[in-house]
Amino acid sequence: MNAQTPRRIAVVGSGPGGCFTAQALRRHWKDTEITIFDRLAAPYGLIRYGVAADHQHTKAVTRQFDRNFGSDDFRFAGNVEVGSDISLAELKGVFDIVVLATGRWRDRALTVPGSHLDGVLVSGDIVNALNTVPRPNLPMPAIGERVVVVGAGNVALDIVRFLIKTASDYVDSDVSPEALGTYLERPAREITVLSRSPIASAKADVAMVRELGKIPGVAFSVANSSSAAEDNTLGLKREAAFADLTAIEPDEARAQVRFVFGATPSRIVGTDHVESVHLAEAPAGVTGSIRADTVISAIGFDVNAPGHWHYAEEYDFAPSDGPGRLECGLYRAGWLKRGPVGAIPANRADAHQVAKEIIADVESGRCPVEDDPGGFEALPESVRAQAVSFADWQQIDAAEVANAEPARTRTKFRTHAEMLEAVEDLRTNGSTAPQTAPTHSMVKGQS
Amino acid sequence: MNIVVLYGTESGNSELIAQDLSDKINADGQSAEVFDLQDFEPESITPESFYIVVCSTHGDGELPNTAQDFFEKFSTFEGDLTGVRYAMFGLGDSFYEETYSQGSEHIDRRFTELGAERVGEYGRHDASSWDLPSDVALEWLPAVVAAADA
């Protein structure tokens, strides 16, 4: 191995950004040790915890990474948080290259007057509950019968789908039975979706719009502020997809979904709890005030969530289309680099870019690597001992699958501590039997 | 016969299948090499090789990211592909009925227009099934290789 090949690479964050970057680096450097750290005991970040629970197929992308970990191409070091368990400086000391891929996890919140009222939620709280995000598990927030969804991108449509689906729509998913059951005890009946943009420039994928139309028992209406230009093929397609929704005539509607495009909330009104949402703008025929007991915003992620960069406050993490290099030997990838936009595939393309950049930096001599810094084995004994390996994770995984409630692919452990206990039990007893049975109730569905 | 496995991918699944197909072909004593469509030129297609194209579907029935540049070149490519034989394996999700597995079909149509001949079954993986993509592709492979050798 010559000086132009790094021996030890650390990736911080095992979500799609981190795993795709590691994959691309592995393709080029076959013998380099690659360690992927995660603060959680479970790998895959947003794929496991952020993808809509009814879009189970999207999660199949982890099979690629399972194989990489399974073939020792990468080492998983879960339950190690950079910034508290180990500093970034220590990590940089024992790895030739450190790639930060910790994502952007906090929702952007509404800032209009009344945003503090009870009943105002961010979409992430719902997605987290449905995906059983641990540390600790967050309960499903209370959702009323009259809901205003702010935003009309794919995450907003994920929320609308969740609001109008029934228990049977989650068969063979890994949705939290507890969280889903809580909502389905008293689901929403009137849903208003507010989009700042007209349909033509709204962000939702056409396929996502069409998907709404496949859910039986729901009536849709659409108010649009301006039409797509004749040469806007995508905009016209999206308008047609929304028009198709309004053509659906259910015999008996369980829920009514009203899309209002070109509308922005000006304030949320209520004493302690949401009572109505007032609009600053609205297309013709739409009243300026909407009765509501719940407001759910799905307006993107906060790029500067406080506390997020505690491990590296000295660096600028503003979204960038430029290089992933923060300095020689230190890079960023995925949402941490380009901002919280685009789905998993977009992260793959970006990860390949960053990997190319890293390879070029090392091989051109711009950022030469020094003598072997030691890598994972050179970390303090305490850190290595607490690290959850991929084999440990596979045991957690098997326990979750074994614990699956009927019609579920798995029932996730609800807290990080439970996952660690399972690892501990398995290490102590060498048993593969699940040690912690889920105690929560079954889904109380309607159908 | 040399087999060239080409893939177009958005999230890496087609790449994994292409790699698995190539590994299997090589393990069985034939020779195969794998290319991402974004690193492959239409001019390189010759009757001396057999082509297996593995391609997903993105968005509203469109080609995935790594196939788009290739397809633009392929669309304006004017070579004669008479005598070239190929097989197709498309990925999609039948939940999206209207656009299911359409990504690969753009490439398939152009191959045919240029005079190439598709052999074997048109392979498909449906993300709405619980089948592992590589399992489906590896089950599909032997008949295709047999047809290629015929």
XYZ file of C-alpha atoms in Angstrom:
597
model
C 0.000 0.000 0.000
C 1.538 3.334 -0.971
C 1.118 6.754 0.494
C -1.673 7.544 -1.919
C -4.046 4.969 -0.473
C -5.748 5.714 2.819
C -5.778 2.827 5.288
C -8.526 3.968 7.625
C -11.730 5.777 6.762
C -14.451 6.752 9.224
C -17.973 7.648 8.147
C -20.140 9.298 10.782
C -23.796 8.423 10.193
C -25.093 5.174 8.704
C -28.018 6.643 6.784
C -28.158 6.617 2.989
C -25.644 9.476 2.631
C -23.032 7.670 4.728
C -23.605 4.189 3.329
C -23.611 5.276 -0.308
C -20.400 7.243 0.236
C -18.774 4.237 1.906
C -19.894 2.007 -0.971
C -18.374 4.315 -3.560
C -15.099 4.542 -1.617
C -15.006 0.760 -1.225
C -15.380 0.326 -4.964
C -12.200 2.310 -5.481
C -10.120 1.327 -2.455
C -10.618 -2.397 -1.968
C -8.413 -2.826 1.099
C -9.100 0.280 3.110
C -10.734 -0.231 6.509
C -14.056 1.608 6.509
C -15.845 2.100 9.828
C -19.340 3.551 9.870
C -20.354 5.111 13.177
C -23.889 5.773 14.312
C -25.173 7.222 17.558
C -27.963 4.627 17.445
C -27.573 0.882 17.859
C -29.422 0.345 14.577
C -27.992 1.302 11.206
C -29.513 3.110 8.207
C -30.790 6.334 9.742
C -33.456 7.900 7.602
C -34.186 4.658 5.733
C -35.172 2.894 8.930
C -36.619 5.892 10.732
C -37.657 8.518 8.195
C -39.288 6.775 5.245
C -43.095 6.645 5.352
C -44.095 3.428 7.104
C -46.511 2.441 4.331
C -43.752 2.793 1.701
C -42.021 -0.308 2.906
C -40.435 -1.040 -0.488
C -38.332 2.072 -0.284
C -36.610 0.501 2.692
C -35.428 -2.444 0.584
C -32.423 -0.346 -0.437
C -30.810 -1.436 2.840
C -30.265 -4.900 1.340
C -27.321 -3.453 -0.560
C -25.779 -2.175 2.639
C -26.598 -5.360 4.552
C -24.462 -7.141 2.050
C -21.576 -4.684 2.418
C -21.618 -5.039 6.188
C -22.138 -8.781 5.974
C -19.094 -9.261 3.759
C -16.884 -7.208 6.105
C -16.586 -4.454 3.526
C -17.569 -2.020 6.239
C -17.463 -2.213 10.007
C -20.536 -0.936 11.845
C -19.871 0.869 15.108
C -23.314 1.710 16.458
C -24.078 3.318 19.798
C -21.081 5.611 19.435
C -21.915 9.287 19.337
C -19.298 11.628 18.003
C -19.180 14.676 20.232
C -20.100 12.875 23.448
C -18.629 9.354 23.391
C -15.681 10.444 21.337
C -14.617 13.817 19.976
C -14.240 14.597 16.336
C -10.599 15.457 17.023
C -9.977 11.965 18.436
C -11.636 10.421 15.424
C -9.552 12.515 13.049
C -6.481 11.388 14.977
C -6.951 7.689 14.208
C -8.532 7.805 10.741
C -6.960 9.098 7.532
C -10.299 10.389 6.349
C -13.486 11.249 8.241
C -16.729 11.733 6.324
C -19.564 13.396 8.221
C -22.992 12.247 7.038
C -25.217 12.974 9.988
C -28.102 14.439 8.010
C -30.520 17.116 9.100
C -33.110 15.703 11.371
C -35.252 18.479 12.726
C -38.371 19.795 10.990
C -38.648 23.432 10.077
C -41.445 24.792 12.240
C -44.161 27.292 11.340
C -43.420 30.799 12.522
C -46.823 32.459 12.086
C -48.588 33.823 15.170
C -50.274 30.995 17.076
C -47.656 28.402 16.115
C -47.070 27.719 19.819
C -50.662 26.578 20.419
C -51.436 23.003 21.419
C -52.410 21.024 18.370
C -49.701 22.538 16.139
C -47.421 19.672 15.096
C -44.495 19.043 12.783
C -44.716 16.114 10.385
C -41.509 14.626 11.778
C -43.179 13.901 15.128
C -45.734 11.739 13.351
C -43.217 10.004 11.091
C -40.963 9.376 14.104
C -43.787 7.817 16.092
C -44.859 5.578 13.199
C -41.252 4.483 12.658
C -40.573 3.939 16.389
C -37.627 6.320 16.521
C -35.878 5.387 19.762
C -33.980 7.324 22.343
C -36.644 7.570 23.624
C -39.604 6.528 21.532
C -41.914 9.471 21.030
C -45.628 8.797 21.421
C -47.981 9.560 18.557
C -49.137 13.144 19.079
C -52.874 13.696 19.492
C -54.527 14.434 16.149
C -58.088 15.726 15.923
C -60.813 15.336 13.324
C -60.218 18.616 11.479
C -56.653 18.851 10.273
C -54.813 21.507 8.293
C -51.642 20.268 6.599
C -49.231 23.044 5.614
C -47.071 22.154 2.623
C -47.689 20.083 -0.512
C -44.406 18.318 -1.110
C -43.895 14.580 -0.840
C -43.640 14.646 2.953
C -46.956 16.516 3.140
C -48.502 13.866 0.888
C -47.022 11.168 3.137
C -48.941 12.817 5.971
C -52.165 13.056 3.969
C -51.863 9.363 3.065
C -51.357 8.502 6.709
C -54.407 10.554 7.710
C -56.720 8.776 5.268
C -55.430 5.218 5.343
C -56.934 2.435 7.419
C -55.299 -0.373 9.387
C -55.399 -2.799 6.473
C -53.187 -0.478 4.418
C -50.235 -1.251 6.705
C -50.190 -5.006 6.280
C -46.613 -6.304 6.074
C -45.095 -2.985 7.098
C -42.974 -2.209 10.141
C -45.239 0.589 11.345
C -45.540 0.969 15.105
C -48.812 -0.794 16.000
C -49.086 1.415 19.053
C -48.701 4.727 17.219
C -51.000 3.691 14.385
C -53.595 2.350 16.807
C -53.641 5.628 18.720
C -54.440 7.572 15.578
C -56.976 5.123 14.159
C -59.087 5.196 17.299
C -60.389 8.523 16.060
C -59.061 9.404 12.601
C -59.367 12.771 10.881
C -62.478 13.428 8.807
C -61.763 16.843 7.287
C -58.300 17.548 5.941
C -57.246 20.790 4.279
C -53.854 20.930 2.577
C -52.385 24.398 2.081
C -49.738 24.931 -0.573
C -48.013 28.242 -1.075
C -47.390 27.439 -4.751
C -49.900 26.652 -7.473
C -50.108 23.011 -8.571
C -47.750 23.644 -11.475
C -44.826 24.461 -9.193
C -45.765 22.426 -6.118
C -43.140 19.853 -5.207
C -45.181 16.647 -5.025
C -44.330 13.816 -7.421
C -47.130 12.885 -9.783
C -46.949 9.252 -8.662
C -47.505 10.363 -5.065
C -50.617 12.316 -6.092
C -52.007 9.340 -8.002
C -51.356 7.117 -5.019
C -53.840 9.118 -2.945
C -56.567 8.216 -5.416
C -56.115 4.508 -4.719
C -57.257 4.859 -1.127
C -60.968 4.020 -1.057
C -63.609 5.988 0.807
C -62.098 9.451 0.441
C -63.517 12.488 -1.378
C -61.121 15.091 -2.776
C -61.509 18.678 -3.884
C -58.923 21.035 -5.313
C -58.705 24.817 -5.521
C -55.836 26.093 -7.637
C -54.512 29.642 -7.847
C -53.050 29.627 -11.349
C -52.681 27.113 -14.163
C -49.558 25.606 -15.619
C -48.111 27.155 -18.756
C -48.704 25.103 -21.908
C -45.061 24.096 -22.161
C -44.848 22.964 -18.537
C -45.271 19.231 -19.169
C -44.691 18.186 -15.591
C -46.975 20.892 -14.227
C -49.742 19.822 -16.606
C -49.289 16.192 -15.602
C -49.546 17.121 -11.950
C -52.687 19.196 -12.631
C -54.213 16.223 -14.427
C -53.397 13.947 -11.496
C -55.144 16.325 -9.087
C -58.114 16.623 -11.455
C -58.371 12.814 -11.430
C -58.594 12.896 -7.642
C -61.596 15.196 -7.737
C -63.355 12.854 -10.171
C -63.460 10.104 -7.547
C -66.940 9.726 -6.091
C -66.956 7.424 -3.095
C -70.325 5.970 -2.002
C -69.700 7.027 1.520
C -66.708 9.205 2.296
C -64.838 8.457 5.517
C -62.780 11.560 4.987
C -62.783 14.702 2.905
C -59.470 16.064 1.621
C -59.387 19.590 0.257
C -56.255 20.884 -1.474
C -55.894 24.637 -1.583
C -53.058 25.864 -3.785
C -51.706 29.385 -3.614
C -52.634 29.674 0.047
C -50.475 30.560 3.038
C -51.513 30.652 6.676
C -51.231 34.092 8.277
C -52.042 33.023 11.829
C -53.355 30.183 13.880
C -56.147 31.159 16.220
C -57.123 29.616 19.546
C -57.032 30.128 23.305
C -54.759 27.269 24.348
C -55.517 24.891 21.541
C -55.856 25.388 17.778
C -59.355 26.471 16.756
C -58.855 27.829 13.265
C -56.277 28.776 10.658
C -56.456 32.127 8.915
C -55.143 32.535 5.394
C -53.094 35.446 4.112
C -53.887 34.573 0.526
C -56.313 32.173 -1.005
C -57.606 31.414 -4.492
C -61.088 32.589 -5.437
C -63.899 30.780 -3.666
C -61.858 29.704 -0.653
C -62.821 31.205 2.685
C -60.130 33.002 4.627
C -60.597 30.990 7.808
C -60.550 27.225 8.245
C -61.881 25.491 11.351
C -59.252 23.116 12.648
C -58.184 21.348 15.822
C -54.806 20.235 14.465
C -52.190 21.858 12.236
C -49.413 19.680 10.817
C -46.578 21.440 9.024
C -44.517 19.636 6.399
C -42.399 22.484 5.117
C -38.957 20.915 5.097
C -36.156 20.526 7.573
C -34.325 23.049 9.682
C -30.849 23.453 8.220
C -29.551 25.089 11.390
C -31.278 23.167 14.158
C -29.622 24.187 17.416
C -27.550 21.502 19.048
C -27.097 19.615 15.836
C -23.437 20.412 15.302
C -22.267 20.012 18.859
C -19.512 17.714 17.607
C -18.077 20.252 15.212
C -19.222 23.756 15.989
C -16.233 25.296 14.287
C -17.347 24.260 10.794
C -19.875 25.856 8.485
C -22.595 23.395 7.579
C -24.694 25.661 5.393
C -26.037 23.617 2.445
C -23.646 23.646 -0.484
C -23.452 22.420 -4.066
C -19.702 22.893 -3.895
C -17.052 20.520 -2.595
C -17.709 18.178 0.305
C -14.276 18.976 1.717
C -14.298 20.863 5.015
C -10.504 20.502 5.211
C -8.042 17.855 4.066
C -9.127 14.573 5.636
C -12.540 15.876 6.693
C -15.571 15.799 4.399
C -19.333 15.992 4.527
C -21.903 14.132 2.424
C -25.652 13.608 2.054
C -28.111 16.032 3.560
C -25.405 17.433 5.818
C -23.701 18.684 2.675
C -26.363 19.570 0.166
C -29.236 20.379 2.483
C -32.374 18.461 3.339
C -33.773 17.996 -0.151
C -34.219 15.030 -2.433
C -34.924 11.429 -1.651
C -32.597 8.472 -1.224
C -31.542 8.245 -4.904
C -30.407 11.870 -4.958
C -28.171 11.081 -2.013
C -26.553 8.275 -3.962
C -25.606 10.626 -6.783
C -24.229 13.141 -4.288
C -22.348 10.483 -2.332
C -20.622 9.384 -5.536
C -19.583 12.990 -6.158
C -18.082 13.325 -2.705
C -16.327 9.955 -2.993
C -14.786 11.036 -6.310
C -13.620 14.239 -4.696
C -12.021 12.362 -1.778
C -10.265 9.963 -4.136
C -8.993 12.833 -6.286
C -7.790 14.775 -3.243
C -5.762 11.817 -1.998
C -4.465 10.537 -5.311
C -3.502 13.928 -6.671
C -1.461 14.600 -3.565
C -3.554 17.612 -2.662
C -4.440 15.878 0.598
C -1.790 13.215 1.140
C -2.310 10.526 3.762
C 0.383 9.840 6.370
C 1.441 6.691 8.187
C -1.197 4.266 9.401
C -3.101 6.100 12.152
C -4.514 2.875 13.630
C -8.235 3.164 12.860
C -10.956 1.568 14.946
C -8.526 -0.584 16.948
C -6.722 2.568 18.065
C -9.863 3.989 19.687
C -10.110 3.907 23.498
C -11.091 0.500 24.857
C -14.278 1.916 26.386
C -15.499 3.174 23.017
C -14.745 -0.107 21.290
C -16.526 -2.023 24.039
C -19.702 0.015 23.783
C -19.783 -0.132 19.986
C -22.632 -2.232 18.613
C -21.246 -4.342 15.777
C -23.136 -5.417 12.689
C -23.411 -8.925 14.130
C -24.935 -7.383 17.282
C -27.359 -5.445 15.119
C -28.338 -8.599 13.260
C -29.338 -10.071 16.603
C -31.449 -7.008 17.388
C -32.893 -7.280 13.910
C -33.759 -10.958 14.400
C -35.382 -10.181 17.742
C -37.498 -7.445 16.139
C -38.582 -9.775 13.373
C -39.364 -12.514 15.901
C -41.384 -10.001 17.897
C -43.436 -8.936 14.878
C -47.087 -8.597 15.629
C -49.540 -10.141 13.166
C -49.360 -8.577 9.691
C -46.089 -6.788 10.520
C -42.623 -7.480 9.181
C -41.144 -6.489 12.525
C -41.975 -4.731 15.754
C -39.133 -2.399 16.594
C -37.682 -1.964 20.042
C -39.123 1.223 21.418
C -36.085 2.629 23.138
C -32.389 2.666 22.559
C -31.879 1.142 26.023
C -34.028 -1.857 25.039
C -31.872 -2.437 21.982
C -28.697 -2.276 24.056
C -30.191 -4.629 26.629
C -30.962 -7.092 23.864
C -27.340 -6.903 22.690
C -26.114 -7.326 26.249
C -28.359 -10.338 26.849
C -27.237 -11.935 23.654
C -23.589 -11.348 24.415
C -24.043 -12.790 27.900
C -26.276 -15.721 27.069
C -25.203 -16.322 23.512
C -28.849 -16.867 22.811
C -30.638 -15.642 19.725
C -34.078 -15.678 21.301
C -35.720 -12.307 21.734
C -35.273 -11.151 25.287
C -37.752 -8.350 25.323
C -41.266 -9.021 24.179
C -43.297 -6.037 23.071
C -45.870 -5.131 25.657
C -47.966 -2.646 23.747
C -51.403 -3.346 22.450
C -52.448 -4.535 19.018
C -53.658 -2.168 16.347
C -57.226 -1.201 16.882
C -58.191 -0.724 13.297
C -61.390 0.034 11.525
C -61.233 -2.559 8.872
C -19.582 -15.430 -25.883
C -18.715 -12.296 -23.967
C -21.647 -10.968 -21.996
C -21.901 -7.279 -21.169
C -24.200 -6.456 -18.277
C -25.359 -2.836 -18.352
C -27.282 -1.157 -15.602
C -29.171 2.072 -15.101
C -29.892 2.894 -11.490
C -31.237 5.505 -9.178
C -30.708 3.956 -5.765
C -28.231 1.182 -6.524
C -30.574 -1.806 -6.740
C -30.014 -2.381 -10.462
C -26.298 -2.179 -9.893
C -26.495 -4.906 -7.281
C -28.490 -7.138 -9.620
C -26.073 -6.481 -12.495
C -23.155 -7.404 -10.272
C -24.877 -10.588 -9.110
C -25.717 -11.611 -12.684
C -22.144 -11.011 -13.763
C -20.742 -12.963 -10.803
C -23.014 -15.884 -11.623
C -22.110 -15.874 -15.309
C -18.391 -15.795 -14.486
C -18.807 -18.513 -11.859
C -20.493 -20.666 -14.480
C -17.464 -20.422 -16.719
C -18.565 -17.748 -19.162
C -17.229 -14.235 -19.192
C -19.212 -11.171 -18.204
C -18.352 -7.584 -17.434
C -20.497 -4.914 -15.845
C -20.887 -1.260 -16.826
C -22.945 1.563 -15.467
C -24.823 2.982 -18.466
C -23.385 6.389 -17.634
C -19.926 4.984 -18.435
C -20.991 3.245 -21.625
C -21.266 4.476 -25.208
C -23.763 3.246 -27.823
C -20.813 2.963 -30.259
C -19.427 0.121 -28.152
C -22.355 -2.177 -28.951
C -21.280 -4.949 -31.315
C -22.739 -8.290 -32.464
C -19.706 -10.015 -30.900
C -21.098 -9.449 -27.403
C -24.401 -10.298 -25.805
C -26.019 -7.547 -23.741
C -28.066 -7.791 -20.611
C -29.650 -4.515 -19.585
C -30.851 -4.103 -16.012
C -32.737 -0.876 -15.535
C -35.075 0.611 -12.965
C -37.928 3.066 -13.346
C -37.929 6.486 -11.815
C -40.508 9.190 -11.212
C -43.380 8.923 -13.612
C -42.160 6.009 -15.721
C -38.884 7.675 -16.582
C -35.365 6.400 -16.844
C -33.229 6.407 -13.728
C -30.450 8.909 -13.196
C -27.487 6.907 -14.478
C -29.303 5.875 -17.683
C -30.423 9.302 -18.804
C -27.287 10.555 -20.554
C -26.830 7.200 -22.238
C -30.398 7.234 -23.467
C -30.004 10.695 -24.955
C -26.994 9.477 -26.920
C -28.737 6.231 -27.780
C -31.765 8.124 -29.097
C -29.674 10.025 -31.629
C -27.291 7.145 -32.310
C -27.582 6.111 -35.936
C -25.624 2.862 -36.023
C -27.107 -0.353 -37.332
C -27.519 -2.906 -34.562
C -28.626 -5.732 -36.832
C -27.135 -8.940 -35.492
C -26.879 -7.596 -31.955
C -28.762 -9.659 -29.389
C -29.746 -8.538 -25.933
C -31.965 -9.284 -22.971
C -33.859 -6.903 -20.700
C -34.518 -6.946 -16.993
C -36.710 -4.110 -15.753
C -37.402 -2.957 -12.224
C -40.509 -1.184 -11.080
C -43.349 -1.167 -8.636
C -46.682 -2.488 -9.889
C -48.423 -0.291 -7.343
C -47.882 2.460 -9.883
C -49.827 0.589 -12.577
C -49.573 3.173 -15.336
C -45.823 3.424 -15.218
C -44.798 0.010 -13.919
C -41.370 -1.050 -15.159
C -41.463 1.537 -17.949
C -37.909 2.814 -17.395
C -36.265 -0.172 -19.053
C -38.739 -0.155 -21.925
C -37.387 3.120 -23.293
C -34.052 1.404 -23.847
C -35.675 -1.770 -25.134
C -37.625 0.141 -27.784
C -34.517 1.903 -29.048
C -32.544 -1.352 -29.282
C -35.353 -2.819 -31.393
C -35.636 0.292 -33.581
C -31.957 0.015 -34.381
C -32.357 -3.578 -35.497
C -31.176 -5.485 -32.435
C -32.996 -8.624 -31.353
C -34.252 -9.227 -27.827
C -33.980 -12.836 -26.722
C -35.521 -14.704 -23.822
C -38.278 -13.472 -21.565
C -38.487 -9.806 -20.646
C -37.398 -10.080 -17.001
C -39.115 -7.977 -14.360
C -38.820 -7.324 -10.687
C -41.819 -5.884 -8.935
C -41.033 -3.942 -5.770
C -44.582 -4.632 -4.595
C -43.712 -8.298 -4.335
C -41.541 -9.391 -1.454
C -39.114 -11.195 -3.738
C -35.479 -10.209 -3.517
C -34.533 -8.520 -6.786
C -31.365 -10.578 -7.275
C -33.223 -13.839 -6.626
C -35.719 -13.044 -9.362
C -32.952 -12.003 -11.748
C -30.835 -15.082 -11.063
C -33.843 -17.302 -11.670
C -34.442 -15.505 -14.944
C -30.789 -15.672 -16.062
C -30.253 -19.324 -17.184
C -32.919 -19.257 -19.905
C -31.503 -15.982 -21.185
C -27.943 -17.291 -21.281
C -29.185 -20.430 -23.032
C -30.999 -18.289 -25.597
C -27.865 -16.193 -26.055
C -25.806 -19.310 -26.740
C -28.381 -20.766 -29.092
